[in-house]
PDB file of C-alpha atoms in Angstrom:
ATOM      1  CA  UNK L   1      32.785  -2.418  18.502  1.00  0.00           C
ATOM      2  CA  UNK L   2      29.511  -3.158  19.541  1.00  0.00           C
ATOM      3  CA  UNK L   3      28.497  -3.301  23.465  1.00  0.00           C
ATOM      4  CA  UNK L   4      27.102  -6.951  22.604  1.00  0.00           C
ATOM      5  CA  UNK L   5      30.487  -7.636  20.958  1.00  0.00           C
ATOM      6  CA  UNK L   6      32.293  -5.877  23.718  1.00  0.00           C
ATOM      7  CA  UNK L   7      30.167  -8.345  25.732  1.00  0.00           C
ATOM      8  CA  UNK L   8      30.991 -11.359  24.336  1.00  0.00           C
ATOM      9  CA  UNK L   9      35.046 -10.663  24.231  1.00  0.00           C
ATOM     10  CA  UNK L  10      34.995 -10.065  27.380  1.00  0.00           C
ATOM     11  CA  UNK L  11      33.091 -13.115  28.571  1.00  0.00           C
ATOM     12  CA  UNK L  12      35.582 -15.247  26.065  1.00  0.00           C
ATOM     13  CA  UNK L  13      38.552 -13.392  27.983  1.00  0.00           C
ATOM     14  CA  UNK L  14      37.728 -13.595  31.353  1.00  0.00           C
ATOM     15  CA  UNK L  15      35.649 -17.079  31.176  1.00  0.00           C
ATOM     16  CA  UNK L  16      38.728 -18.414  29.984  1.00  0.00           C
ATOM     17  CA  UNK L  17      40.778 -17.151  32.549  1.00  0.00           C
ATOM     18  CA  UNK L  18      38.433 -18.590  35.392  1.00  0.00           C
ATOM     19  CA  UNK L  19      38.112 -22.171  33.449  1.00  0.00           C
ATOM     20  CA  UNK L  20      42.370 -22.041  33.418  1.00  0.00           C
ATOM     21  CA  UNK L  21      42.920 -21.202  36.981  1.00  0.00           C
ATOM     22  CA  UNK L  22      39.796 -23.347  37.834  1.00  0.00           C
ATOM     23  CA  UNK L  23      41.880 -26.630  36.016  1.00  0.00           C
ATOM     24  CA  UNK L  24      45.455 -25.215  37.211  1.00  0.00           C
ATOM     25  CA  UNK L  25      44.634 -23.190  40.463  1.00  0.00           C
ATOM     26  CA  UNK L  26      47.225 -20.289  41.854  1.00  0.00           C
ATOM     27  CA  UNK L  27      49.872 -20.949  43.888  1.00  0.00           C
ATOM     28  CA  UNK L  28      48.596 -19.917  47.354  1.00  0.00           C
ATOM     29  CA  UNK L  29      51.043 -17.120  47.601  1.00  0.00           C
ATOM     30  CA  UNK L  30      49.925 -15.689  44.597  1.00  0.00           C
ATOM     31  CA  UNK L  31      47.694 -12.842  45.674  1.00  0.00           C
ATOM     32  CA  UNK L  32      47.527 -11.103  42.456  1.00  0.00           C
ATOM     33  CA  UNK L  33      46.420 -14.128  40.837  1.00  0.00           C
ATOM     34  CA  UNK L  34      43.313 -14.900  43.305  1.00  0.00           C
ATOM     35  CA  UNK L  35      42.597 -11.285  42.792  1.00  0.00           C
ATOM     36  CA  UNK L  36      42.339 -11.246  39.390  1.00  0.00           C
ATOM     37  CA  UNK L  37      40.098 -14.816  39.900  1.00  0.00           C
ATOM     38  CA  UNK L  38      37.580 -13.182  41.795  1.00  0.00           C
ATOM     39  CA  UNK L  39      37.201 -10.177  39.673  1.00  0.00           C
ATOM     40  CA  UNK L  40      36.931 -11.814  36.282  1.00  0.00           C
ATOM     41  CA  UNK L  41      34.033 -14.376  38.320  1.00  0.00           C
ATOM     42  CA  UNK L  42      32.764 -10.931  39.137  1.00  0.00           C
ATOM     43  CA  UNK L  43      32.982  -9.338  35.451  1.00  0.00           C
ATOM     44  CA  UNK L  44      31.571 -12.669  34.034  1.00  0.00           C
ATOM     45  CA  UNK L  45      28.395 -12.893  36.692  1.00  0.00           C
ATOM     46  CA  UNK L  46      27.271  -9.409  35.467  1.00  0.00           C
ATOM     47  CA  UNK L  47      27.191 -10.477  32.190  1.00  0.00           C
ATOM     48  CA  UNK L  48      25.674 -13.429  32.659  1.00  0.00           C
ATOM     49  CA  UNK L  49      23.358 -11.634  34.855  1.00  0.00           C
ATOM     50  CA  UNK L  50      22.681  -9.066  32.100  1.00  0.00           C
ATOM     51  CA  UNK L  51      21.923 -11.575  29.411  1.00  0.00           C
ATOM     52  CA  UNK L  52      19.329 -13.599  31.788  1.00  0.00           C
ATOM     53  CA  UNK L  53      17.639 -10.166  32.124  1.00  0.00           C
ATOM     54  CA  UNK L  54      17.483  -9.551  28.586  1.00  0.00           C
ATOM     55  CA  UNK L  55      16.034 -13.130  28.517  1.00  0.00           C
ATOM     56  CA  UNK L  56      13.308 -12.781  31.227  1.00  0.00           C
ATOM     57  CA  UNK L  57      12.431  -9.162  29.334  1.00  0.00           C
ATOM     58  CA  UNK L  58      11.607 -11.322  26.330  1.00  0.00           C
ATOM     59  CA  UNK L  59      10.140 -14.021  27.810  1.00  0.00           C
ATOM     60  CA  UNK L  60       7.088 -14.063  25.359  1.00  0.00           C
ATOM     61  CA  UNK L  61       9.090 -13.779  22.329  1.00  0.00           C
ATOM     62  CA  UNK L  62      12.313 -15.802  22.979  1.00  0.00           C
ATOM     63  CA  UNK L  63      12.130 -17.184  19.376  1.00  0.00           C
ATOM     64  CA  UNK L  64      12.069 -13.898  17.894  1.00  0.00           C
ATOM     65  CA  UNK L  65      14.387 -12.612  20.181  1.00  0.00           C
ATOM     66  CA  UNK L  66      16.985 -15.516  19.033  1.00  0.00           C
ATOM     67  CA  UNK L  67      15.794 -14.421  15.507  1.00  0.00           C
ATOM     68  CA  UNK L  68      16.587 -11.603  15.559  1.00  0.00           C
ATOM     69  CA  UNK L  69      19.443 -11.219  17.919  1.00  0.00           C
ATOM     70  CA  UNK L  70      21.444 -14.187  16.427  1.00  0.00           C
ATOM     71  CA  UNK L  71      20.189 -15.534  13.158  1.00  0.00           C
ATOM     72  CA  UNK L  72      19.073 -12.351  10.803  1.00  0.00           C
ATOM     73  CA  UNK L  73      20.958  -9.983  13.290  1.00  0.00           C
ATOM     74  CA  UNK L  74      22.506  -8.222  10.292  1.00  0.00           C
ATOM     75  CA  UNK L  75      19.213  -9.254   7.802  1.00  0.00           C
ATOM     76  CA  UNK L  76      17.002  -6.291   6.710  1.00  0.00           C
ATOM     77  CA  UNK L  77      13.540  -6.864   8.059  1.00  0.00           C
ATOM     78  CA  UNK L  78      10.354  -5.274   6.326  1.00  0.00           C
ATOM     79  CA  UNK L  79       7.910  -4.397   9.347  1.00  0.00           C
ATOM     80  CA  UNK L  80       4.414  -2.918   8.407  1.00  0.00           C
ATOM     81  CA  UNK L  81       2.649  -1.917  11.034  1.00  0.00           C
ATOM     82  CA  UNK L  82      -1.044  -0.977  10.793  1.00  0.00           C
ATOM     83  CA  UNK L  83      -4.569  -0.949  12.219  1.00  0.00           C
ATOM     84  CA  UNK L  84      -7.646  -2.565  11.390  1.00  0.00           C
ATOM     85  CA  UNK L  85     -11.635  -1.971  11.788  1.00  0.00           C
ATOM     86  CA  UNK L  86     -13.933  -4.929  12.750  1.00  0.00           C
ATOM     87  CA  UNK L  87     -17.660  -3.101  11.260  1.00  0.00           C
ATOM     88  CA  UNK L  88     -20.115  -5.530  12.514  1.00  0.00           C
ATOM     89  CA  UNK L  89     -23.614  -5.851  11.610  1.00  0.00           C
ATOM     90  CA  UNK L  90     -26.423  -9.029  11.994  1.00  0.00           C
ATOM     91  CA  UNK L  91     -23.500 -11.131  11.497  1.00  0.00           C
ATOM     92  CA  UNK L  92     -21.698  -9.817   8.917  1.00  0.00           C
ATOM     93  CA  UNK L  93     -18.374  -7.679   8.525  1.00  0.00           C
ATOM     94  CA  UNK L  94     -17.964  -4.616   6.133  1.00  0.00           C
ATOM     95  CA  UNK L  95     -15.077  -5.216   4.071  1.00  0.00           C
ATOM     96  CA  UNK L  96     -13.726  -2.689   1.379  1.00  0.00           C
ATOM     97  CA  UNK L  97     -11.660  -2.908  -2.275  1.00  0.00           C
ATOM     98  CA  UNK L  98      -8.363  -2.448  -1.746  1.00  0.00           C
ATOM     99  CA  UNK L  99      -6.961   0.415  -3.602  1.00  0.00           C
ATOM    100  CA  UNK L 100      -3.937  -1.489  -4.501  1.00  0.00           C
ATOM    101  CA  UNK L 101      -4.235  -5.292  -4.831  1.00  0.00           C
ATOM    102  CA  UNK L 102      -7.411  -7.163  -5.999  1.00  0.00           C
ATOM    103  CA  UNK L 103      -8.873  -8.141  -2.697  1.00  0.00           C
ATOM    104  CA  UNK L 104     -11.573  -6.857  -0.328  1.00  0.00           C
ATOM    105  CA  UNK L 105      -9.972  -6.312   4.017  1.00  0.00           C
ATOM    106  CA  UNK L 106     -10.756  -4.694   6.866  1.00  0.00           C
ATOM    107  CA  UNK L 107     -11.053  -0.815   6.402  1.00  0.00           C
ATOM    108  CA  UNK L 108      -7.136   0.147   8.150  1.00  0.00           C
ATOM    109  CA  UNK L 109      -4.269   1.344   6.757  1.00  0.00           C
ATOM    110  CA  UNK L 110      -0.674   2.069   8.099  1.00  0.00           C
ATOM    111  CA  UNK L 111       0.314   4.081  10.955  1.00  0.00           C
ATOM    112  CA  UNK L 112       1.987   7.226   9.967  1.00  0.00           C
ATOM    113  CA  UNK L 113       4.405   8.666  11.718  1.00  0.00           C
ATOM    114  CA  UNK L 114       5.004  12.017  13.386  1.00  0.00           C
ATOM    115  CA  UNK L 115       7.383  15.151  13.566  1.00  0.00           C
ATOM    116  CA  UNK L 116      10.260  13.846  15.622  1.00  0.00           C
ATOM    117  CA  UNK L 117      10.429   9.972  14.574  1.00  0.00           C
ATOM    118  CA  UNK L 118      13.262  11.000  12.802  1.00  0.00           C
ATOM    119  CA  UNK L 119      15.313  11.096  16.155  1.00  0.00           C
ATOM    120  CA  UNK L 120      14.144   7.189  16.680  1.00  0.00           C
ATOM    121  CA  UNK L 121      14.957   6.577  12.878  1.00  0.00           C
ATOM    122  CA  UNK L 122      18.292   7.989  12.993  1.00  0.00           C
ATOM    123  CA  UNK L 123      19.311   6.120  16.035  1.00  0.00           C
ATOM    124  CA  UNK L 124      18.272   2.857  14.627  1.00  0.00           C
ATOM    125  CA  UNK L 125      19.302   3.030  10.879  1.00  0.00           C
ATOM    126  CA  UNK L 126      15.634   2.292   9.776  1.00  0.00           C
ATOM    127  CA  UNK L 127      14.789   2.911   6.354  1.00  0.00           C
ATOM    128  CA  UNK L 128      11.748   3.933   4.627  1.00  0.00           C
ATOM    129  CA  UNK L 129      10.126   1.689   2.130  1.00  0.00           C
ATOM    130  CA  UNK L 130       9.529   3.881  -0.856  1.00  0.00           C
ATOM    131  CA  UNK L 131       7.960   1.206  -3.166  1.00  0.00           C
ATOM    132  CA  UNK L 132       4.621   1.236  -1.892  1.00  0.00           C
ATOM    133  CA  UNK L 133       1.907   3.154  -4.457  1.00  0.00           C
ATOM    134  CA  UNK L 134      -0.843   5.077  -3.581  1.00  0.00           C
ATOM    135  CA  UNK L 135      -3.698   6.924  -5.820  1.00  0.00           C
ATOM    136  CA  UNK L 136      -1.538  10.397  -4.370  1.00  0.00           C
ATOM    137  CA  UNK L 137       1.864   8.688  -5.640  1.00  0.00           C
ATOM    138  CA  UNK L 138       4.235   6.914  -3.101  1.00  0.00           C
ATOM    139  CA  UNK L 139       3.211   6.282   0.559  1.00  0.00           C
ATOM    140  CA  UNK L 140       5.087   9.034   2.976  1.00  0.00           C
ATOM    141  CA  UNK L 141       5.550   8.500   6.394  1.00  0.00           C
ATOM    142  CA  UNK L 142       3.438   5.069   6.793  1.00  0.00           C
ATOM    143  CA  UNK L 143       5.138   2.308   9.000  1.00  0.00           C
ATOM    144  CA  UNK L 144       6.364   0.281   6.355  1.00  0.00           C
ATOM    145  CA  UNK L 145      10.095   0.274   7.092  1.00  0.00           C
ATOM    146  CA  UNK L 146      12.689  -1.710   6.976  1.00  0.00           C
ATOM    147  CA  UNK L 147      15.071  -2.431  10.241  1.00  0.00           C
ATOM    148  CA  UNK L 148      18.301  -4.490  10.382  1.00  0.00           C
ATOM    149  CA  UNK L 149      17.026  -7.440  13.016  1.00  0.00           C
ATOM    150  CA  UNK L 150      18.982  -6.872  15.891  1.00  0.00           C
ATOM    151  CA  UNK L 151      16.830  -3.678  15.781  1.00  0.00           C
ATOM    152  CA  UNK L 152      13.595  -5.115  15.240  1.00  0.00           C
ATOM    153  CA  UNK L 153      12.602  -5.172  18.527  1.00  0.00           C
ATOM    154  CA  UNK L 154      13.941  -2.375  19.776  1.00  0.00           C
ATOM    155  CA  UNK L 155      12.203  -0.630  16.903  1.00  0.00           C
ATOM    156  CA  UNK L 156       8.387  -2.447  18.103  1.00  0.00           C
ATOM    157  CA  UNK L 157       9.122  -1.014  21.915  1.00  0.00           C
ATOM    158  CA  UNK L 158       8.973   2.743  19.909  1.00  0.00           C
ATOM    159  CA  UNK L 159       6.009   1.640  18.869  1.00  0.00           C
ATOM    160  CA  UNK L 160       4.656   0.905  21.520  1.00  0.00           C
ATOM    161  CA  UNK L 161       5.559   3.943  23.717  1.00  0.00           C
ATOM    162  CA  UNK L 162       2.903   5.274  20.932  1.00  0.00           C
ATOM    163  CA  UNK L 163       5.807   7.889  20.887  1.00  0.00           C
ATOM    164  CA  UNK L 164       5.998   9.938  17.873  1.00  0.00           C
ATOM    165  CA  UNK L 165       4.047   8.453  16.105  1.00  0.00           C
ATOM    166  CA  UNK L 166      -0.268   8.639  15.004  1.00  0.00           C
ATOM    167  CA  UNK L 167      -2.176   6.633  17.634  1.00  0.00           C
ATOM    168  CA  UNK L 168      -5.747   7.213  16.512  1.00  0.00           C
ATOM    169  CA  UNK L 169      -7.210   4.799  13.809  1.00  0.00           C
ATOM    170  CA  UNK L 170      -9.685   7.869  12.762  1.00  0.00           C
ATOM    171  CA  UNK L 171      -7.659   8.787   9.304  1.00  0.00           C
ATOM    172  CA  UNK L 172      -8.336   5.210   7.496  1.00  0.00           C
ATOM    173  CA  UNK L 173     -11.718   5.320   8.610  1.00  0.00           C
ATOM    174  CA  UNK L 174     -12.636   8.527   7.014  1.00  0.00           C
ATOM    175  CA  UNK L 175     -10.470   8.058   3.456  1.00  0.00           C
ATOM    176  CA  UNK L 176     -11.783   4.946   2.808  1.00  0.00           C
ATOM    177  CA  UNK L 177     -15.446   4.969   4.050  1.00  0.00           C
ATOM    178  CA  UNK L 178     -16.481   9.061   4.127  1.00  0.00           C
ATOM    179  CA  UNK L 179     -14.450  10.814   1.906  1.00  0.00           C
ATOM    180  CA  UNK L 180     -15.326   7.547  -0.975  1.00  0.00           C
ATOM    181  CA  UNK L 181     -19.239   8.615   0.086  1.00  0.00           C
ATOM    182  CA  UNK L 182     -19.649   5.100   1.424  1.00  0.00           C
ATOM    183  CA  UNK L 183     -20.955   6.391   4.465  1.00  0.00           C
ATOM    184  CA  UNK L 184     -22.505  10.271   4.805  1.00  0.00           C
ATOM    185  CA  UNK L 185     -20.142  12.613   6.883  1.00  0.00           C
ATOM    186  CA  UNK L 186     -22.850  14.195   8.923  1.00  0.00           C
ATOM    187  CA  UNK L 187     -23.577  11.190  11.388  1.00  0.00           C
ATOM    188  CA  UNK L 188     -19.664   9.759  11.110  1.00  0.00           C
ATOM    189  CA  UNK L 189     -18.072  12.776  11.877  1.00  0.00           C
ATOM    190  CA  UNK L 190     -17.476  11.233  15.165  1.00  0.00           C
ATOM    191  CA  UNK L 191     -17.029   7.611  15.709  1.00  0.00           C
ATOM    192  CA  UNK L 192     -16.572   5.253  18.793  1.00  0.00           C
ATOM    193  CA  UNK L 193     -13.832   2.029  19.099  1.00  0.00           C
ATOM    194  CA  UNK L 194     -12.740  -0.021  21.265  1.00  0.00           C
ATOM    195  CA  UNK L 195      -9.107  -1.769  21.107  1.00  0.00           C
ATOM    196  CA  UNK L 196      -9.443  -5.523  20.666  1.00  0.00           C
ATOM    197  CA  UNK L 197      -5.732  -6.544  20.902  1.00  0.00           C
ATOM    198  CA  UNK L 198      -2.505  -6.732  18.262  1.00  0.00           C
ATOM    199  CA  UNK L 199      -1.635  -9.327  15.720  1.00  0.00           C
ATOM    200  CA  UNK L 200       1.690  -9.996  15.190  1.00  0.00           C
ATOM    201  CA  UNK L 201       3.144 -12.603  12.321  1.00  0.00           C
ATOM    202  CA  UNK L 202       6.807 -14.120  12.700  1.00  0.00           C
ATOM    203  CA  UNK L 203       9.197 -13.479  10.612  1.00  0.00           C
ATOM    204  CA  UNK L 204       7.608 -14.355   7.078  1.00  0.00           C
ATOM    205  CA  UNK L 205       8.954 -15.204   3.407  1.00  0.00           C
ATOM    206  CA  UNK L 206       8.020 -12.375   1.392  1.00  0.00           C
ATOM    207  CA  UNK L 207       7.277 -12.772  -2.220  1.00  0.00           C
ATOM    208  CA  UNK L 208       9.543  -9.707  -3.087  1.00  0.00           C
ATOM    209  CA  UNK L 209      12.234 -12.452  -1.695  1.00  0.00           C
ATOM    210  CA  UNK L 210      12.017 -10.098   1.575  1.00  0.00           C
ATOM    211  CA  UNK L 211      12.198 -11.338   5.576  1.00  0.00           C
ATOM    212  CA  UNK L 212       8.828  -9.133   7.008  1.00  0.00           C
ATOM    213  CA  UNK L 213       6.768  -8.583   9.434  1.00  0.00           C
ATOM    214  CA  UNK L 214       3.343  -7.360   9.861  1.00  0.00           C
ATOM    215  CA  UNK L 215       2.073  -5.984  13.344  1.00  0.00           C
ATOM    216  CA  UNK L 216      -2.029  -5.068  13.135  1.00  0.00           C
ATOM    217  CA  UNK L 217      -3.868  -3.469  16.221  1.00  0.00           C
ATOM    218  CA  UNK L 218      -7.975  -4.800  15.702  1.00  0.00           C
ATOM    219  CA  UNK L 219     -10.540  -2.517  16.778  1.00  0.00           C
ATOM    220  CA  UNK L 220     -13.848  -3.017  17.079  1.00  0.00           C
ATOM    221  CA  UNK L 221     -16.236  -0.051  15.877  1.00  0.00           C
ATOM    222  CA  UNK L 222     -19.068   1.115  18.357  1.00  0.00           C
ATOM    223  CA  UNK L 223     -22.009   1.601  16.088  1.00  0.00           C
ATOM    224  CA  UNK L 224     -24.556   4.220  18.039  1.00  0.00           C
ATOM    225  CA  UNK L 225     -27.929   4.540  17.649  1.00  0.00           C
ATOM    226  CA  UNK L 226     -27.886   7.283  14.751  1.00  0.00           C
ATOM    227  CA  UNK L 227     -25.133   5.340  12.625  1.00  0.00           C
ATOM    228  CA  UNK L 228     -27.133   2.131  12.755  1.00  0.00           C
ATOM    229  CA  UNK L 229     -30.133   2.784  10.132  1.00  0.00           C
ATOM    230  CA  UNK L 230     -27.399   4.452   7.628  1.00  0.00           C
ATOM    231  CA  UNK L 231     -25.471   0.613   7.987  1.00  0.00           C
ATOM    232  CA  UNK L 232     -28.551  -1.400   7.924  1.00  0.00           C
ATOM    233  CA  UNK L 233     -29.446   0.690   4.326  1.00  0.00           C
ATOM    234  CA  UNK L 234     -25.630  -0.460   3.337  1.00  0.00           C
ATOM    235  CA  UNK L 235     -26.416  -4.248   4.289  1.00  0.00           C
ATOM    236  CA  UNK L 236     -29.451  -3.890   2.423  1.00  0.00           C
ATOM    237  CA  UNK L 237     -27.836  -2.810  -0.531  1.00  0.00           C
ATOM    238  CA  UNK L 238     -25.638  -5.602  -1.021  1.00  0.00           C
ATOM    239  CA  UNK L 239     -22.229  -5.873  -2.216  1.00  0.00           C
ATOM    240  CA  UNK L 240     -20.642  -3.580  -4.876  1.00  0.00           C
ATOM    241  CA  UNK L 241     -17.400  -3.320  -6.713  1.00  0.00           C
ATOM    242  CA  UNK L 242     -16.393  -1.121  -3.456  1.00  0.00           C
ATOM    243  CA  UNK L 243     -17.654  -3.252  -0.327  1.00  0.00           C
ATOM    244  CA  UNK L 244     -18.864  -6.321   0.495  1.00  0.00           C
ATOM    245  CA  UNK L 245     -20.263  -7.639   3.405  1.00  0.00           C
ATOM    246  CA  UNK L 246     -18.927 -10.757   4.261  1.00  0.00           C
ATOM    247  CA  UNK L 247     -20.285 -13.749   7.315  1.00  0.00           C
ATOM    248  CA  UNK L 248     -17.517 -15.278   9.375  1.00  0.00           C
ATOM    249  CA  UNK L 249     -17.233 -18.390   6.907  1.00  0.00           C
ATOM    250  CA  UNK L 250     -16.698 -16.526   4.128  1.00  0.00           C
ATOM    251  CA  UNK L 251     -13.720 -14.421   5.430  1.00  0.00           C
ATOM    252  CA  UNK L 252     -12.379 -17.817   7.388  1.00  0.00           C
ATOM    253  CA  UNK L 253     -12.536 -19.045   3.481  1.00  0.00           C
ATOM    254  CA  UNK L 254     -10.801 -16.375   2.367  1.00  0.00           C
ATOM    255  CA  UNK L 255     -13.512 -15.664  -0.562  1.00  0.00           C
ATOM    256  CA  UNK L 256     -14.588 -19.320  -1.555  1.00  0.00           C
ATOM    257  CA  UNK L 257     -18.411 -19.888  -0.938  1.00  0.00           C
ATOM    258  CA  UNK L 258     -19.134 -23.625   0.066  1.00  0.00           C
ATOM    259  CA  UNK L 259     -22.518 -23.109  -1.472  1.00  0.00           C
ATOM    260  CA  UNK L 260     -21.201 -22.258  -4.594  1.00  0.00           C
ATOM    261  CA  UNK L 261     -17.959 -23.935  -4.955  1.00  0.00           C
ATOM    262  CA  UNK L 262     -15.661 -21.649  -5.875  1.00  0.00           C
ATOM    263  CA  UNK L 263     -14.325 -18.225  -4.746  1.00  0.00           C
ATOM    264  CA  UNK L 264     -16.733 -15.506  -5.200  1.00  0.00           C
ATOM    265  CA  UNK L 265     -14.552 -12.862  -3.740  1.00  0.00           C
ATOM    266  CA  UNK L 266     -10.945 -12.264  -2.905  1.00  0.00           C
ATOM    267  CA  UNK L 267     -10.577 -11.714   0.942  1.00  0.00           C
ATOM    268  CA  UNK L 268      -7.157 -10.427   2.293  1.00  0.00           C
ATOM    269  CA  UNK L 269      -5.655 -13.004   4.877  1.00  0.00           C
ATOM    270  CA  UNK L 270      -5.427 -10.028   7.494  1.00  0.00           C
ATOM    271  CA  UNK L 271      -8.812  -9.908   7.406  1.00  0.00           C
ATOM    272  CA  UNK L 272      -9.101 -13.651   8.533  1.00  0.00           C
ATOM    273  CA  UNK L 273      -6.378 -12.860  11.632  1.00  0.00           C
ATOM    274  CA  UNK L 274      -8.744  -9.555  12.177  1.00  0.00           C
ATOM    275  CA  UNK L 275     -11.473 -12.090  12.588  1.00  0.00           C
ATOM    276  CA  UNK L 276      -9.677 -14.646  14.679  1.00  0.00           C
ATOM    277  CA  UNK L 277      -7.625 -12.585  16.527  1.00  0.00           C
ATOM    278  CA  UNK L 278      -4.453 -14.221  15.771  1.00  0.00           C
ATOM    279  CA  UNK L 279      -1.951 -15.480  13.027  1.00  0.00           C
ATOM    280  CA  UNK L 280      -2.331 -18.728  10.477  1.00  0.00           C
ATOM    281  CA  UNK L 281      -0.348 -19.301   7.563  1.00  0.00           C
ATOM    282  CA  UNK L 282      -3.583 -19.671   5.223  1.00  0.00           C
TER     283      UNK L 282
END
């Protein structure tokens, strides 16, 4: 048995006692029974005491605490958790081809874990997902995992202790921009960011027929004085089948060019909540 179903029998138990002897009270003789009254209203304070605490704890996330708590307790949940680069320049935003669907996004990837996750894995039964394909065969290690729900959030306070687990965005940055020869090694070798804040979808439909999540830290990148001519050749360049640089309308239109009428690229909606700094269904 559970410690939340150990909970709840024993609130049924001893809540029923107090509402019996609070209809039919003791006899005044009958010390054992007044005993007993004050201990279950005892037993059942703590537990109501405990569950307002867990309450006030998730304050800023009661729905998906009731989610996940109550209605997809025992549900799978996909979470993908990643991190995302705003690239800046005169107005415009460097997006890249993804290497697996037909859409340009933020450069980013998934956070990988680390030697000694598995302790965190164990304990909370969460399961790799194995279906994702990369160029170097399937993803290993990435934060794409699935968690029964009454683990979810358990599972996103791991996270955030940053625990066992890659912190720096650095890796994504250099496979998809350096090592592709999109940008020159020499003057990237070292980059500056700044954390803009986490995006963090409810509980969505997934077309694999999937509940999911998807948790994205934004960061902005600090372009220095020696990086800026090498991006100002890119801009000048214009848009190939790798990159594109794209204005805030575009990206808020996912792709579809008001001048033109009609999409004339496919942007990924996370790069629309990178933009925005928050969530939104289209």
């Amino acid at each position: 048995m559970t410690t939340r179903k150990a909970n709840l029998t024993i609130l049924i138990i001893f809540g029923t006692f107090i509402l019996i002897r609070t209809i039919f009270p003791a006899e005044e003789n009958d010390t054992f029974s007044s005993t007993l009254f004050n201990l279950s209203i005892e037993i059942v304070g703590g537990i109501v005491l405990y569950t307002i605490l867990n309450l006030l704890q998730n304050i800023n996330r009661l729905y998906l605490y009731f989610q996940t708590q109550v209605l997809l307790r025992d549900k799978e949940i996909r979470l993908s958790i990643a991190y995302l680069f705003r690239i800046k320049l005169d107005g415009k935003y460097l997006l890249v081809k993804s290497s697996r669907r037909n859409y340009f996004q933020p450069v980013g990837g998934a956070f990988k874990t680390l030697p000694g996750s598995e302790k965190i894995f164990e304990k909370l039964d969460v399961k790799s997902d194995r279906l994702i394909e990369t160029e170097k065969g399937v993803a290993k290690n990435d934060l794409r995992v699935f968690v029964k729900g009454i683990k979810v959030i358990e599972f996103i306070e791991w996270f955030n202790s940053k625990e066992d687990r890659e912190t720096s965005p650095w890796r994504e940055f250099c496979e998809e921009l350096i090592m592709t020869n999109i940008l020159p090694w020499k003057e990237f070798r070292y980059i500056d960011y700044k954390y803009k804040g986490t995006v963090q979808t409810p509980i969505l439909n997934l077309d694999s027929g999937d509940k999911g999540m998807f948790i994205y830290e934004i960061y902005d990148l600090i372009i220095n004085n020696e990086q800026k001519p090498i991006f100002e050749a890119l801009l000048a360049t214009g848009n190939t089948e790798n990159f594109i640089w794209a204005n805030d309308k575009l990206i808020e239109r996912l792709g579809h060019s008001e001048n033109k009428k009609g999409y004339i690229h496919e942007i990924a909606k996370h790069a629309k909540w990178a933009l925005n700094m928050k969530w939104s269904e289209s």
